mmCIF file of C-alpha atoms in Angstrom:
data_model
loop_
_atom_site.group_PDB
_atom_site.id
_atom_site.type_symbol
_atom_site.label_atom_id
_atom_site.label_comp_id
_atom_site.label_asym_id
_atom_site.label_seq_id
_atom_site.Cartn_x
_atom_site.Cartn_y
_atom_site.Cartn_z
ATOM 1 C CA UNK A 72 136.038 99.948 118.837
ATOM 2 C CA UNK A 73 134.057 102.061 121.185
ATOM 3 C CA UNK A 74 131.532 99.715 123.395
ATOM 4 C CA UNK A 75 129.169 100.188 126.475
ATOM 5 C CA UNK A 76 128.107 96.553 128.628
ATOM 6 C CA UNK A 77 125.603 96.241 130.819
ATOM 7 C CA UNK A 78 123.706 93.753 133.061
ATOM 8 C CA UNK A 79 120.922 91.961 131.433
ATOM 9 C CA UNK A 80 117.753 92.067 132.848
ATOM 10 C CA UNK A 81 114.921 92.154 133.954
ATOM 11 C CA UNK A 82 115.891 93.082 137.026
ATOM 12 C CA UNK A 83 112.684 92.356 139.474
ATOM 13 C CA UNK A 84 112.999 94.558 142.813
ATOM 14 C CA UNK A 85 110.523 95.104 145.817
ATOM 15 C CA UNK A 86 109.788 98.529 147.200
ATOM 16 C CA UNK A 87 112.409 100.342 148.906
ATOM 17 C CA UNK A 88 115.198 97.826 147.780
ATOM 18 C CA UNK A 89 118.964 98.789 147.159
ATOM 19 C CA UNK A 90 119.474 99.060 143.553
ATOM 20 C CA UNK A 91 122.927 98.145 141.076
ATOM 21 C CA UNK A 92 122.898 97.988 137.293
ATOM 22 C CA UNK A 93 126.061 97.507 136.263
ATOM 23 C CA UNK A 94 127.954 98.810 133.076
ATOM 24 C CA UNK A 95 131.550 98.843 131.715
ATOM 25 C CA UNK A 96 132.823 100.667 128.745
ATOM 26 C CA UNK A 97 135.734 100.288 126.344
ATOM 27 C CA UNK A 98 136.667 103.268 124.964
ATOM 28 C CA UNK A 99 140.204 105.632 123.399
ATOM 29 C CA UNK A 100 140.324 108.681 125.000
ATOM 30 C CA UNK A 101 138.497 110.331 127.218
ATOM 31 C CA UNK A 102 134.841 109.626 126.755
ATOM 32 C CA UNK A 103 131.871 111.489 128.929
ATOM 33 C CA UNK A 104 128.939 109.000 130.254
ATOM 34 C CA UNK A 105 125.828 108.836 130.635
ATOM 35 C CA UNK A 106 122.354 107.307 131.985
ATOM 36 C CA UNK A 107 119.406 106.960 130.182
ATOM 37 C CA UNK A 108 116.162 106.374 131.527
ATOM 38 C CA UNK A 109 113.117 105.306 129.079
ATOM 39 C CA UNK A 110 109.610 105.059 130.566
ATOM 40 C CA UNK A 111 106.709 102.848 129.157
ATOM 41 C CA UNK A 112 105.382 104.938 125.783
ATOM 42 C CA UNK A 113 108.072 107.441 126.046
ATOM 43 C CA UNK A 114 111.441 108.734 124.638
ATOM 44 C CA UNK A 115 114.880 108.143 126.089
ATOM 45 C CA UNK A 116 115.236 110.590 128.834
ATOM 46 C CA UNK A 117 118.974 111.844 130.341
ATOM 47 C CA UNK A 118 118.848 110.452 133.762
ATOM 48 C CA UNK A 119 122.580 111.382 134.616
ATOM 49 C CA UNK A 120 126.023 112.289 133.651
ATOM 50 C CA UNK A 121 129.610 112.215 133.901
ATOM 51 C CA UNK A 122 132.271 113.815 132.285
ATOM 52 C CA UNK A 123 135.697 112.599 133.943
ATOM 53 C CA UNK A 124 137.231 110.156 136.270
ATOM 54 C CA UNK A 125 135.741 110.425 139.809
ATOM 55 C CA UNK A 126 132.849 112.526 138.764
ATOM 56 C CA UNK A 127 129.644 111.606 140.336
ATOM 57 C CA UNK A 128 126.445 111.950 138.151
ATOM 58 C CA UNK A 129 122.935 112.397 140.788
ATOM 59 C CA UNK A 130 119.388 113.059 139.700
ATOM 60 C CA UNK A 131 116.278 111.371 141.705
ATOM 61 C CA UNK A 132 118.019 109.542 144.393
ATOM 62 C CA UNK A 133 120.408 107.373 141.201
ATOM 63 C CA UNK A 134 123.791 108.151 141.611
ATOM 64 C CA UNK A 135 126.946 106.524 139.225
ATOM 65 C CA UNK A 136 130.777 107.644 139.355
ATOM 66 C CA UNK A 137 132.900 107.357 136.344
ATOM 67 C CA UNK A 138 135.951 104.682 137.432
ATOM 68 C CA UNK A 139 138.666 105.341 134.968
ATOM 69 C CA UNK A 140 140.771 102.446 136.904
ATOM 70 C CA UNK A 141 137.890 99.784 136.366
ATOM 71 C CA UNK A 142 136.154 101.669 133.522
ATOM 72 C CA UNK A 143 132.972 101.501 134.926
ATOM 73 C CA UNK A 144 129.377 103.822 135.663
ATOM 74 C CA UNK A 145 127.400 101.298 137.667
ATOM 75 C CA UNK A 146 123.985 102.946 138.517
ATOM 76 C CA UNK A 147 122.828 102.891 142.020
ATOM 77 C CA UNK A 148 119.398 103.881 143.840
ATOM 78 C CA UNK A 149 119.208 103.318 148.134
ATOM 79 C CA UNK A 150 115.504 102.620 148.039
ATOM 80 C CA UNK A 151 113.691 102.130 144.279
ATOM 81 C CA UNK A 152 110.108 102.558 143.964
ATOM 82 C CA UNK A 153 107.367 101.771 141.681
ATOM 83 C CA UNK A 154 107.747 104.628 139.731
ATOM 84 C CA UNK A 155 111.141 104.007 139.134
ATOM 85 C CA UNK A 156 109.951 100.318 136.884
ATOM 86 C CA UNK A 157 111.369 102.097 132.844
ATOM 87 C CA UNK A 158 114.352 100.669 131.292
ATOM 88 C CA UNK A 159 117.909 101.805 131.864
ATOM 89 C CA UNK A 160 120.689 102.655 129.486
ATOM 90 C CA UNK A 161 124.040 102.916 129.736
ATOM 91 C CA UNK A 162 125.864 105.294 127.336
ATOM 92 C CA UNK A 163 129.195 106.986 126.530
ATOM 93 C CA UNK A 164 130.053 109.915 124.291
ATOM 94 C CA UNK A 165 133.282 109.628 122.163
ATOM 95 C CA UNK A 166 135.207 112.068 123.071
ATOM 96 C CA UNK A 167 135.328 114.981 120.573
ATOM 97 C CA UNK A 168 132.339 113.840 118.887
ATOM 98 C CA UNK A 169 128.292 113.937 118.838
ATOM 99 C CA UNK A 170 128.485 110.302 118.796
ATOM 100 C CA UNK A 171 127.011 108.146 121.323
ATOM 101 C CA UNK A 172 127.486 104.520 122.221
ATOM 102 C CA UNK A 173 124.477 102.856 124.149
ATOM 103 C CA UNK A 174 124.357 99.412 126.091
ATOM 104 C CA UNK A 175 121.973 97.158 125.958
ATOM 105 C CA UNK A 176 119.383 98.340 128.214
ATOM 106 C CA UNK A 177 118.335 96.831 131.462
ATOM 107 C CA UNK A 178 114.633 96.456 132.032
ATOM 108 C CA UNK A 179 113.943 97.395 135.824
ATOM 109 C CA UNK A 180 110.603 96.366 137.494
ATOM 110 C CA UNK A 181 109.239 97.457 140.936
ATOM 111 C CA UNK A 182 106.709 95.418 142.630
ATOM 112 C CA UNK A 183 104.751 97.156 145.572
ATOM 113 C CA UNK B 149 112.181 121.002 128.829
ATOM 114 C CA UNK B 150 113.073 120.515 125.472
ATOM 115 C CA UNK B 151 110.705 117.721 123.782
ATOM 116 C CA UNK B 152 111.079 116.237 120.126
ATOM 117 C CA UNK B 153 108.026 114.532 119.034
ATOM 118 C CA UNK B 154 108.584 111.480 116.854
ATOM 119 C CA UNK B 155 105.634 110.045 114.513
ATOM 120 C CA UNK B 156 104.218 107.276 114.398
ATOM 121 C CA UNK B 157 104.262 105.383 117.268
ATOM 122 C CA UNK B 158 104.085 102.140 115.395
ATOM 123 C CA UNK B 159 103.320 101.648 111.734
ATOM 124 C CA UNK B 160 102.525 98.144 109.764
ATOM 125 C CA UNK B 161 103.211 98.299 106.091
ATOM 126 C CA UNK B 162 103.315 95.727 103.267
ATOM 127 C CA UNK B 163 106.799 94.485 101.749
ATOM 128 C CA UNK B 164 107.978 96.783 99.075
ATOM 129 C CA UNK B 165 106.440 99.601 100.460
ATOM 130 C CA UNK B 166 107.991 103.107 101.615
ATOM 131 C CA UNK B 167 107.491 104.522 105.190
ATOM 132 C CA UNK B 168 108.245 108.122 106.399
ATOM 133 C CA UNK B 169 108.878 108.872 109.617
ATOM 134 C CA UNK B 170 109.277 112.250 110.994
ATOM 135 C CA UNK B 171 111.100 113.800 114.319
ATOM 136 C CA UNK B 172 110.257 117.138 115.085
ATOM 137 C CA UNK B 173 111.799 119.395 117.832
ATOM 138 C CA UNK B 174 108.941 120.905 119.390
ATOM 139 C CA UNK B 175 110.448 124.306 121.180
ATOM 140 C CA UNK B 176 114.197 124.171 120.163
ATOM 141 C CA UNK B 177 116.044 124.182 117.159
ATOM 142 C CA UNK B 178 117.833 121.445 116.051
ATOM 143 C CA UNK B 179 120.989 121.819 113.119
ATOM 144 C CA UNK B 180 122.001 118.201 114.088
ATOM 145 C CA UNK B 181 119.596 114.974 114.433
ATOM 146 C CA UNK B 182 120.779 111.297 115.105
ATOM 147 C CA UNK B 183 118.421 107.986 113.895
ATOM 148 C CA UNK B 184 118.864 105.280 115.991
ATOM 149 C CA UNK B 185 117.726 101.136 115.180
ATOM 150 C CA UNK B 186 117.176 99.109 117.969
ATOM 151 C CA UNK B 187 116.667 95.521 117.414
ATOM 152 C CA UNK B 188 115.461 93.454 120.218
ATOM 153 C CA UNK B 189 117.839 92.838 123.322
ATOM 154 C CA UNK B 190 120.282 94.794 121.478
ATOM 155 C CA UNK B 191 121.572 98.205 121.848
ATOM 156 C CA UNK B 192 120.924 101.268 119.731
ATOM 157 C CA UNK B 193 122.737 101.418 116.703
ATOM 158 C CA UNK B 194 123.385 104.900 114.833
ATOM 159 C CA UNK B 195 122.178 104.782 111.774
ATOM 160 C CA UNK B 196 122.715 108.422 110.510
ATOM 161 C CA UNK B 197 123.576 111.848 111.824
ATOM 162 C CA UNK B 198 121.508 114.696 109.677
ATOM 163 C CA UNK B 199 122.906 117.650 109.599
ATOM 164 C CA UNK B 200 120.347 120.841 108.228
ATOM 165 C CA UNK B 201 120.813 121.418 104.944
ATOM 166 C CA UNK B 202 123.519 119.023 104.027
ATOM 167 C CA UNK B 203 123.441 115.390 103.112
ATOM 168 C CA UNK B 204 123.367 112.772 106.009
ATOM 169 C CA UNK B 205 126.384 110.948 106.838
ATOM 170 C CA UNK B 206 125.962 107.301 106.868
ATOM 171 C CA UNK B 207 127.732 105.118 109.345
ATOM 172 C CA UNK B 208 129.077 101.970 107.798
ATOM 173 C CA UNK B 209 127.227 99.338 106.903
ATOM 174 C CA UNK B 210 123.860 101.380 106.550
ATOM 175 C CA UNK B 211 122.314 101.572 103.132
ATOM 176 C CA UNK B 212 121.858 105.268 102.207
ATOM 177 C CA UNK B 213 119.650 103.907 99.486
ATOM 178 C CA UNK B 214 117.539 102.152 101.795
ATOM 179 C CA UNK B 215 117.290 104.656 104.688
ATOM 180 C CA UNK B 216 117.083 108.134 102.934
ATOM 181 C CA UNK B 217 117.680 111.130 105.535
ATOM 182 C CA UNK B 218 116.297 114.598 104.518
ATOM 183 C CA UNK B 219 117.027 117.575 107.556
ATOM 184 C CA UNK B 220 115.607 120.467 105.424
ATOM 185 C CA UNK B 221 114.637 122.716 108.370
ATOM 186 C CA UNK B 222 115.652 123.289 111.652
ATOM 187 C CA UNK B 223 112.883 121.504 113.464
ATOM 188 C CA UNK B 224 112.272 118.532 111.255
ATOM 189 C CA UNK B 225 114.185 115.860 110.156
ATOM 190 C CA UNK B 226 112.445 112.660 108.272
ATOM 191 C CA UNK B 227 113.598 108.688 107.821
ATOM 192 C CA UNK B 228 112.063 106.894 104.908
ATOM 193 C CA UNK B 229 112.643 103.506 104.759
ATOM 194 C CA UNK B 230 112.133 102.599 100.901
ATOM 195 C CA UNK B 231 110.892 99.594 99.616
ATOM 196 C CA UNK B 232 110.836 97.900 102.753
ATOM 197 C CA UNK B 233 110.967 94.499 103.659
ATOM 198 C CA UNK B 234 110.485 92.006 106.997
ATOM 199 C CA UNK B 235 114.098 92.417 107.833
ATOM 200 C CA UNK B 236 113.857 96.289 107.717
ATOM 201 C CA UNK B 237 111.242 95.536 110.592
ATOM 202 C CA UNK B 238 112.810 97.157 113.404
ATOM 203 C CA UNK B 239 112.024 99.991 116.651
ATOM 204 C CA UNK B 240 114.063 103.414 115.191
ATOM 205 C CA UNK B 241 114.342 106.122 117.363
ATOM 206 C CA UNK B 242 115.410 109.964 116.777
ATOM 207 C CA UNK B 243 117.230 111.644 118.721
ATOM 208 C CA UNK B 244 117.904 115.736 118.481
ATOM 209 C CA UNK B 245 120.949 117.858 119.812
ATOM 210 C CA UNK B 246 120.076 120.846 121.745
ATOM 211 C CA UNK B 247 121.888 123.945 121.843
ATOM 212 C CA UNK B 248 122.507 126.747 124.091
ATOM 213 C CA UNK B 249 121.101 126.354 126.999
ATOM 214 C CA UNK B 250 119.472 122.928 125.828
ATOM 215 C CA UNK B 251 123.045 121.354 124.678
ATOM 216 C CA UNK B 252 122.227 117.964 125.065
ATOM 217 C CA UNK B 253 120.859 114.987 123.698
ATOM 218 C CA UNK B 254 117.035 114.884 123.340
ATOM 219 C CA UNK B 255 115.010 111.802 121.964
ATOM 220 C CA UNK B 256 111.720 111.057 119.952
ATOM 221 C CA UNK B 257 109.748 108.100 122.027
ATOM 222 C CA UNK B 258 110.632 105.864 119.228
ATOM 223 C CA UNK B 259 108.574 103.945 115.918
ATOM 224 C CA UNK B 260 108.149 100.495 115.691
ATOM 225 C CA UNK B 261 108.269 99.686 112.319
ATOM 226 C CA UNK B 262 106.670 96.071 111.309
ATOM 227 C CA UNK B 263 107.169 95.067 107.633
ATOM 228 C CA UNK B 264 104.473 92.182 106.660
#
Protein backbone atom coordinates (compact mmCIF):
# COMPACT_ATOMS: atom_id res chain seq x y z
CA UNK A 1 0.00 0.00 0.00
CA UNK A 2 0.37 3.71 0.03
CA UNK A 3 3.39 4.80 2.58
CA UNK A 4 5.33 8.08 3.46
CA UNK A 5 9.20 7.53 5.37
CA UNK A 6 10.93 9.89 6.99
CA UNK A 7 14.10 10.57 9.06
CA UNK A 8 13.77 10.01 12.69
CA UNK A 9 14.59 12.56 14.90
CA UNK A 10 15.21 14.75 16.93
CA UNK A 11 17.08 16.53 14.80
CA UNK A 12 19.22 19.14 17.12
CA UNK A 13 20.47 22.23 14.88
CA UNK A 14 22.30 25.58 15.85
CA UNK A 15 21.18 28.92 14.51
CA UNK A 16 21.55 29.62 10.98
CA UNK A 17 22.44 25.90 10.10
CA UNK A 18 21.61 24.16 6.67
CA UNK A 19 18.67 22.05 7.17
CA UNK A 20 17.54 18.24 5.40
CA UNK A 21 14.70 16.05 6.59
CA UNK A 22 14.41 13.48 4.44
CA UNK A 23 11.24 11.53 3.19
CA UNK A 24 10.41 8.87 0.54
CA UNK A 25 7.04 7.69 -0.50
CA UNK A 26 5.61 4.56 -2.08
CA UNK A 27 2.74 5.19 -3.82
CA UNK A 28 0.28 3.93 -7.41
CA UNK A 29 -0.37 6.69 -9.36
CA UNK A 30 0.20 9.96 -9.22
CA UNK A 31 0.03 11.20 -5.68
CA UNK A 32 0.36 15.19 -4.66
CA UNK A 33 2.75 15.91 -1.44
CA UNK A 34 2.94 17.68 1.14
CA UNK A 35 4.71 19.31 4.37
CA UNK A 36 3.32 19.66 7.54
CA UNK A 37 4.52 21.77 10.14
CA UNK A 38 3.08 21.36 13.91
CA UNK A 39 4.15 23.90 16.54
CA UNK A 40 4.24 23.26 20.40
CA UNK A 41 0.22 23.42 21.55
CA UNK A 42 -0.96 23.72 18.07
CA UNK A 43 -2.63 21.96 15.06
CA UNK A 44 -0.90 20.55 12.00
CA UNK A 45 -0.27 23.45 9.80
CA UNK A 46 0.37 23.09 5.64
CA UNK A 47 3.89 24.18 5.38
CA UNK A 48 4.23 23.25 1.57
CA UNK A 49 3.14 21.45 -1.46
CA UNK A 50 3.62 19.62 -4.53
CA UNK A 51 1.55 18.32 -7.02
CA UNK A 52 3.83 16.64 -9.84
CA UNK A 53 7.27 15.56 -10.70
CA UNK A 54 9.75 18.50 -10.60
CA UNK A 55 7.43 20.80 -8.81
CA UNK A 56 9.01 22.80 -6.15
CA UNK A 57 6.88 23.51 -2.98
CA UNK A 58 8.42 27.14 -0.99
CA UNK A 59 6.92 28.85 2.02
CA UNK A 60 9.32 30.56 4.82
CA UNK A 61 12.67 29.96 3.40
CA UNK A 62 11.71 25.53 3.30
CA UNK A 63 11.77 24.44 -0.02
CA UNK A 64 11.14 20.39 -1.25
CA UNK A 65 10.80 19.13 -5.02
CA UNK A 66 8.78 16.14 -5.81
CA UNK A 67 11.50 13.41 -7.48
CA UNK A 68 9.36 11.01 -9.35
CA UNK A 69 12.81 9.12 -10.38
CA UNK A 70 13.86 8.67 -6.59
CA UNK A 71 10.36 9.21 -5.15
CA UNK A 72 11.34 11.59 -2.80
CA UNK A 73 10.22 15.39 -1.04
CA UNK A 74 13.22 15.96 1.19
CA UNK A 75 12.63 19.31 3.07
CA UNK A 76 15.31 21.84 3.05
CA UNK A 77 15.87 25.32 4.97
CA UNK A 78 19.55 27.45 4.13
CA UNK A 79 19.66 28.93 7.60
CA UNK A 80 16.92 27.50 10.44
CA UNK A 81 16.17 29.51 13.36
CA UNK A 82 14.70 29.20 16.69
CA UNK A 83 11.42 29.73 15.64
CA UNK A 84 11.58 27.19 13.23
CA UNK A 85 12.05 24.22 16.56
CA UNK A 86 7.89 22.35 15.74
CA UNK A 87 7.78 18.98 14.32
CA UNK A 88 7.75 18.12 10.64
CA UNK A 89 5.56 15.85 8.61
CA UNK A 90 5.82 14.37 5.59
CA UNK A 91 2.59 13.57 3.68
CA UNK A 92 1.13 12.42 0.34
CA UNK A 93 -2.39 12.57 -1.06
CA UNK A 94 -3.64 9.48 -3.03
CA UNK A 95 -4.33 10.51 -6.02
CA UNK A 96 -8.09 10.91 -6.72
CA UNK A 97 -8.89 10.84 -3.19
CA UNK A 98 -9.26 13.04 0.19
CA UNK A 99 -7.01 10.60 1.68
CA UNK A 100 -3.80 11.42 3.17
CA UNK A 101 -0.80 9.36 4.15
CA UNK A 102 1.54 10.98 6.88
CA UNK A 103 5.19 9.94 7.98
CA UNK A 104 6.33 9.71 11.04
CA UNK A 105 7.18 13.10 12.03
CA UNK A 106 10.58 14.51 12.66
CA UNK A 107 11.00 16.56 15.78
CA UNK A 108 13.32 19.64 14.83
CA UNK A 109 15.04 21.70 17.63
CA UNK A 110 16.94 25.04 17.28
CA UNK A 111 19.36 26.04 19.84
CA UNK A 112 20.43 29.83 19.85
CA UNK B 1 -6.99 31.70 7.65
CA UNK B 2 -9.23 29.04 8.10
CA UNK B 3 -8.96 27.59 11.85
CA UNK B 4 -10.85 24.41 13.27
CA UNK B 5 -10.85 24.35 16.94
CA UNK B 6 -10.60 20.90 18.48
CA UNK B 7 -11.72 20.26 22.30
CA UNK B 8 -10.18 19.19 24.78
CA UNK B 9 -6.76 19.56 24.77
CA UNK B 10 -6.20 16.55 26.93
CA UNK B 11 -8.79 14.61 28.86
CA UNK B 12 -8.19 11.71 31.69
CA UNK B 13 -11.10 9.39 32.11
CA UNK B 14 -11.68 6.13 34.01
CA UNK B 15 -11.85 2.63 32.08
CA UNK B 16 -15.29 1.98 30.83
CA UNK B 17 -16.08 5.36 30.44
CA UNK B 18 -17.26 7.40 27.21
CA UNK B 19 -15.40 10.56 25.95
CA UNK B 20 -16.66 13.12 23.33
CA UNK B 21 -14.58 15.05 21.52
CA UNK B 22 -15.59 17.75 19.25
CA UNK B 23 -13.85 19.62 16.05
CA UNK B 24 -15.39 22.62 15.02
CA UNK B 25 -14.56 24.76 11.90
CA UNK B 26 -14.49 28.11 13.17
CA UNK B 27 -15.12 30.47 9.84
CA UNK B 28 -15.57 27.81 7.04
CA UNK B 29 -17.79 25.16 6.35
CA UNK B 30 -16.82 21.85 6.41
CA UNK B 31 -19.13 18.76 4.43
CA UNK B 32 -16.04 16.46 4.94
CA UNK B 33 -13.92 15.89 8.32
CA UNK B 34 -11.02 13.29 8.80
CA UNK B 35 -10.05 11.77 12.64
CA UNK B 36 -6.70 10.98 12.88
CA UNK B 37 -4.82 8.50 15.96
CA UNK B 38 -1.42 9.06 16.53
CA UNK B 39 0.35 6.74 18.74
CA UNK B 40 3.74 7.63 19.88
CA UNK B 41 6.70 7.70 17.25
CA UNK B 42 4.21 6.61 14.84
CA UNK B 43 2.46 8.30 12.10
CA UNK B 44 -1.15 9.41 11.88
CA UNK B 45 -3.48 6.85 11.16
CA UNK B 46 -7.06 7.68 9.58
CA UNK B 47 -9.45 6.55 11.54
CA UNK B 48 -12.67 7.87 9.81
CA UNK B 49 -13.73 10.32 7.15
CA UNK B 50 -17.32 12.04 8.22
CA UNK B 51 -19.13 13.13 5.73
CA UNK B 52 -22.36 15.76 6.84
CA UNK B 53 -25.25 14.05 7.14
CA UNK B 54 -24.28 10.57 6.21
CA UNK B 55 -22.73 7.79 8.19
CA UNK B 56 -18.85 7.78 8.60
CA UNK B 57 -16.86 5.47 6.64
CA UNK B 58 -14.58 3.39 8.64
CA UNK B 59 -11.17 2.44 7.42
CA UNK B 60 -10.32 -1.14 8.16
CA UNK B 61 -9.50 -2.33 11.17
CA UNK B 62 -11.27 0.57 13.19
CA UNK B 63 -14.16 -0.38 15.40
CA UNK B 64 -17.22 1.70 14.37
CA UNK B 65 -18.63 0.50 17.64
CA UNK B 66 -15.88 1.80 19.55
CA UNK B 67 -15.21 5.13 17.78
CA UNK B 68 -18.76 6.48 16.89
CA UNK B 69 -18.57 9.51 14.27
CA UNK B 70 -21.62 11.89 14.16
CA UNK B 71 -21.07 15.08 11.31
CA UNK B 72 -24.63 16.50 11.82
CA UNK B 73 -23.81 20.08 10.76
CA UNK B 74 -21.54 21.73 8.69
CA UNK B 75 -19.21 23.09 11.30
CA UNK B 76 -19.11 20.29 13.81
CA UNK B 77 -18.17 16.96 13.73
CA UNK B 78 -17.75 14.81 17.19
CA UNK B 79 -15.54 11.41 18.15
CA UNK B 80 -16.79 9.47 21.11
CA UNK B 81 -14.75 6.92 22.19
CA UNK B 82 -17.22 4.47 24.16
CA UNK B 83 -16.43 2.51 26.94
CA UNK B 84 -12.93 3.21 26.84
CA UNK B 85 -10.10 1.48 28.01
CA UNK B 86 -5.97 2.01 28.57
CA UNK B 87 -5.34 0.81 25.10
CA UNK B 88 -7.86 3.33 23.58
CA UNK B 89 -5.33 5.85 25.29
CA UNK B 90 -4.05 7.61 22.42
CA UNK B 91 -3.35 11.64 20.85
CA UNK B 92 -6.48 11.92 18.01
CA UNK B 93 -6.47 14.70 15.91
CA UNK B 94 -9.25 16.24 13.44
CA UNK B 95 -8.66 17.42 10.58
CA UNK B 96 -11.36 19.53 8.23
CA UNK B 97 -11.45 19.99 4.31
CA UNK B 98 -11.87 23.44 3.13
CA UNK B 99 -13.60 24.49 0.17
CA UNK B 100 -13.56 27.20 -2.27
CA UNK B 101 -11.15 29.32 -1.76
CA UNK B 102 -10.03 27.36 1.51
CA UNK B 103 -9.70 23.81 -0.45
CA UNK B 104 -7.34 22.30 1.66
CA UNK B 105 -6.64 20.38 4.56
CA UNK B 106 -7.11 22.16 7.93
CA UNK B 107 -6.39 20.51 11.44
CA UNK B 108 -7.71 20.68 15.13
CA UNK B 109 -4.38 21.01 17.53
CA UNK B 110 -5.10 17.55 18.61
CA UNK B 111 -6.62 15.59 22.18
CA UNK B 112 -4.67 13.50 24.17
CA UNK B 113 -6.78 11.04 25.41
CA UNK B 114 -5.41 9.03 28.69
CA UNK B 115 -7.61 6.08 29.80
CA UNK B 116 -6.75 5.15 33.66
Amino acid sequence: GDSVTQMEGPVTLSEEAFLTINCTYTATGYPSLFWYVQYPGEGLQLLLKATKADDKGSNKGFEATYRKETTSFHLEKGSVQVSDSAVYFCALRISGTYKYIFGTGTRLKVLA
Amino acid sequence: GAVVSQHPSWVICKSGTSVKIECRSLDFQATTMFWYRQFPKQSLMLMATSNEGSKATYEQGVEKDKFLINHASLTLSTLTVTSAHPEDSSFYICSAWGQGANEKLFFGSGTQLSVL
